[in-house]
Amino acid sequence: MKELVERFALYGAIEQYNALDEYPAEDFTEVYLIKFMNLQSARTAKRKMDEQSFFGGLLHVCYAPEFETVEETRKKLQMRKAYVVKTTENK
């Protein structure tokens, strides 16, 4: 896990990380949750790290909304709304 966290930390500050032992996965597959302090850091890390080689295998990076709080989801939606308003006003 240490190497994985170090690699993801290149994209921004990490708030939390832990192994998800009970998460459904294929045999011989480990699942980890990495939560960034900044949403844009998480988006960049997902885009850059998905399908990258890691210790002889490929990483599969995906969004896990089931681990978000209602407040985190609300904040993301507000940020998105502000972005859309700003973008459409400039046109």
PDB file of C-alpha atoms in Angstrom:
ATOM      1  CA  MET A   1       0.000   0.000   0.000  1.00  0.00           C
ATOM      2  CA  LYS A   2       2.885   2.355   0.752  1.00  0.00           C
ATOM      3  CA  GLU A   3       4.065   2.398  -2.863  1.00  0.00           C
ATOM      4  CA  LEU A   4       0.533   2.922  -4.143  1.00  0.00           C
ATOM      5  CA  VAL A   5      -0.112   5.866  -1.815  1.00  0.00           C
ATOM      6  CA  GLU A   6       3.251   7.420  -2.719  1.00  0.00           C
ATOM      7  CA  ARG A   7       2.400   7.181  -6.401  1.00  0.00           C
ATOM      8  CA  PHE A   8      -1.054   8.728  -5.951  1.00  0.00           C
ATOM      9  CA  ALA A   9       0.350  11.471  -3.702  1.00  0.00           C
ATOM     10  CA  LEU A  10       2.124  12.873  -6.760  1.00  0.00           C
ATOM     11  CA  TYR A  11      -1.266  14.283  -7.818  1.00  0.00           C
ATOM     12  CA  GLY A  12      -2.206  16.010  -4.563  1.00  0.00           C
ATOM     13  CA  ALA A  13      -2.625  15.782  -0.818  1.00  0.00           C
ATOM     14  CA  ILE A  14      -4.303  12.593   0.375  1.00  0.00           C
ATOM     15  CA  GLU A  15      -6.824  12.904   3.188  1.00  0.00           C
ATOM     16  CA  GLN A  16      -7.368   9.204   3.865  1.00  0.00           C
ATOM     17  CA  TYR A  17      -6.400   5.789   2.529  1.00  0.00           C
ATOM     18  CA  ASN A  18      -7.174   2.253   3.597  1.00  0.00           C
ATOM     19  CA  ALA A  19      -7.584  -1.272   2.301  1.00  0.00           C
ATOM     20  CA  LEU A  20     -11.135  -2.419   1.559  1.00  0.00           C
ATOM     21  CA  ASP A  21     -10.858  -6.074   2.492  1.00  0.00           C
ATOM     22  CA  GLU A  22     -14.607  -6.727   2.298  1.00  0.00           C
ATOM     23  CA  TYR A  23     -15.097  -5.055  -1.099  1.00  0.00           C
ATOM     24  CA  PRO A  24     -16.094  -7.549  -3.829  1.00  0.00           C
ATOM     25  CA  ALA A  25     -13.161  -8.186  -6.153  1.00  0.00           C
ATOM     26  CA  GLU A  26     -11.623 -10.864  -8.336  1.00  0.00           C
ATOM     27  CA  ASP A  27      -9.307 -13.453  -6.820  1.00  0.00           C
ATOM     28  CA  PHE A  28      -5.783 -12.174  -6.124  1.00  0.00           C
ATOM     29  CA  THR A  29      -6.973  -8.570  -6.371  1.00  0.00           C
ATOM     30  CA  GLU A  30      -6.590  -5.985  -3.638  1.00  0.00           C
ATOM     31  CA  VAL A  31      -8.879  -2.966  -3.349  1.00  0.00           C
ATOM     32  CA  TYR A  32      -7.905   0.340  -1.722  1.00  0.00           C
ATOM     33  CA  LEU A  33      -9.743   3.562  -1.060  1.00  0.00           C
ATOM     34  CA  ILE A  34      -7.720   6.736  -1.566  1.00  0.00           C
ATOM     35  CA  LYS A  35      -9.459   9.990  -0.710  1.00  0.00           C
ATOM     36  CA  PHE A  36      -7.872  13.261  -1.816  1.00  0.00           C
ATOM     37  CA  MET A  37      -8.219  16.600  -0.050  1.00  0.00           C
ATOM     38  CA  ASN A  38      -9.036  18.283  -3.372  1.00  0.00           C
ATOM     39  CA  LEU A  39     -11.559  17.011  -5.921  1.00  0.00           C
ATOM     40  CA  GLN A  40      -9.462  18.136  -8.890  1.00  0.00           C
ATOM     41  CA  SER A  41      -6.506  16.132  -7.561  1.00  0.00           C
ATOM     42  CA  ALA A  42      -8.691  13.024  -7.458  1.00  0.00           C
ATOM     43  CA  ARG A  43      -9.896  13.601 -11.028  1.00  0.00           C
ATOM     44  CA  THR A  44      -6.353  14.064 -12.284  1.00  0.00           C
ATOM     45  CA  ALA A  45      -5.074  10.989 -10.446  1.00  0.00           C
ATOM     46  CA  LYS A  46      -7.911   8.860 -11.818  1.00  0.00           C
ATOM     47  CA  ARG A  47      -7.273  10.034 -15.371  1.00  0.00           C
ATOM     48  CA  LYS A  48      -3.491   9.550 -15.161  1.00  0.00           C
ATOM     49  CA  MET A  49      -3.327   6.348 -13.094  1.00  0.00           C
ATOM     50  CA  ASP A  50      -6.114   4.224 -14.591  1.00  0.00           C
ATOM     51  CA  GLU A  51      -4.691   1.327 -16.620  1.00  0.00           C
ATOM     52  CA  GLN A  52      -1.106   2.096 -15.558  1.00  0.00           C
ATOM     53  CA  SER A  53       1.336  -0.718 -14.900  1.00  0.00           C
ATOM     54  CA  PHE A  54       1.944  -1.390 -11.212  1.00  0.00           C
ATOM     55  CA  PHE A  55       4.000  -4.315  -9.862  1.00  0.00           C
ATOM     56  CA  GLY A  56       3.418  -6.410 -12.973  1.00  0.00           C
ATOM     57  CA  GLY A  57      -0.319  -5.742 -13.222  1.00  0.00           C
ATOM     58  CA  LEU A  58      -2.621  -2.954 -14.294  1.00  0.00           C
ATOM     59  CA  LEU A  59      -4.251  -0.519 -11.919  1.00  0.00           C
ATOM     60  CA  HIS A  60      -7.963   0.005 -12.282  1.00  0.00           C
ATOM     61  CA  VAL A  61      -8.954   3.331 -10.767  1.00  0.00           C
ATOM     62  CA  CYS A  62     -12.644   4.054 -10.327  1.00  0.00           C
ATOM     63  CA  TYR A  63     -14.985   6.422  -8.575  1.00  0.00           C
ATOM     64  CA  ALA A  64     -16.608   5.012  -5.408  1.00  0.00           C
ATOM     65  CA  PRO A  65     -19.648   7.149  -4.531  1.00  0.00           C
ATOM     66  CA  GLU A  66     -20.766   4.691  -1.862  1.00  0.00           C
ATOM     67  CA  PHE A  67     -17.937   5.966   0.343  1.00  0.00           C
ATOM     68  CA  GLU A  68     -18.926   9.647   0.060  1.00  0.00           C
ATOM     69  CA  THR A  69     -20.885  11.484   2.684  1.00  0.00           C
ATOM     70  CA  VAL A  70     -24.002  13.442   1.742  1.00  0.00           C
ATOM     71  CA  GLU A  71     -22.134  16.664   2.485  1.00  0.00           C
ATOM     72  CA  GLU A  72     -19.275  15.705   0.137  1.00  0.00           C
ATOM     73  CA  THR A  73     -21.754  14.964  -2.647  1.00  0.00           C
ATOM     74  CA  ARG A  74     -23.557  18.259  -2.015  1.00  0.00           C
ATOM     75  CA  LYS A  75     -20.265  20.154  -2.196  1.00  0.00           C
ATOM     76  CA  LYS A  76     -19.337  18.470  -5.490  1.00  0.00           C
ATOM     77  CA  LEU A  77     -22.714  19.335  -7.006  1.00  0.00           C
ATOM     78  CA  GLN A  78     -22.375  22.969  -5.897  1.00  0.00           C
ATOM     79  CA  MET A  79     -18.897  23.156  -7.441  1.00  0.00           C
ATOM     80  CA  ARG A  80     -20.208  21.680 -10.682  1.00  0.00           C
ATOM     81  CA  LYS A  81     -23.143  24.094 -10.776  1.00  0.00           C
ATOM     82  CA  ALA A  82     -20.802  27.069 -10.251  1.00  0.00           C
ATOM     83  CA  TYR A  83     -18.532  25.786 -13.037  1.00  0.00           C
ATOM     84  CA  VAL A  84     -21.452  25.424 -15.480  1.00  0.00           C
ATOM     85  CA  VAL A  85     -22.759  28.919 -14.648  1.00  0.00           C
ATOM     86  CA  LYS A  86     -19.284  30.424 -15.105  1.00  0.00           C
ATOM     87  CA  THR A  87     -18.711  28.588 -18.386  1.00  0.00           C
ATOM     88  CA  THR A  88     -22.067  29.514 -19.893  1.00  0.00           C
ATOM     89  CA  GLU A  89     -21.738  33.182 -18.858  1.00  0.00           C
ATOM     90  CA  ASN A  90     -18.445  33.463 -20.721  1.00  0.00           C
ATOM     91  CA  LYS A  91     -20.069  32.403 -23.989  1.00  0.00           C
TER      92      LYS A  91
END
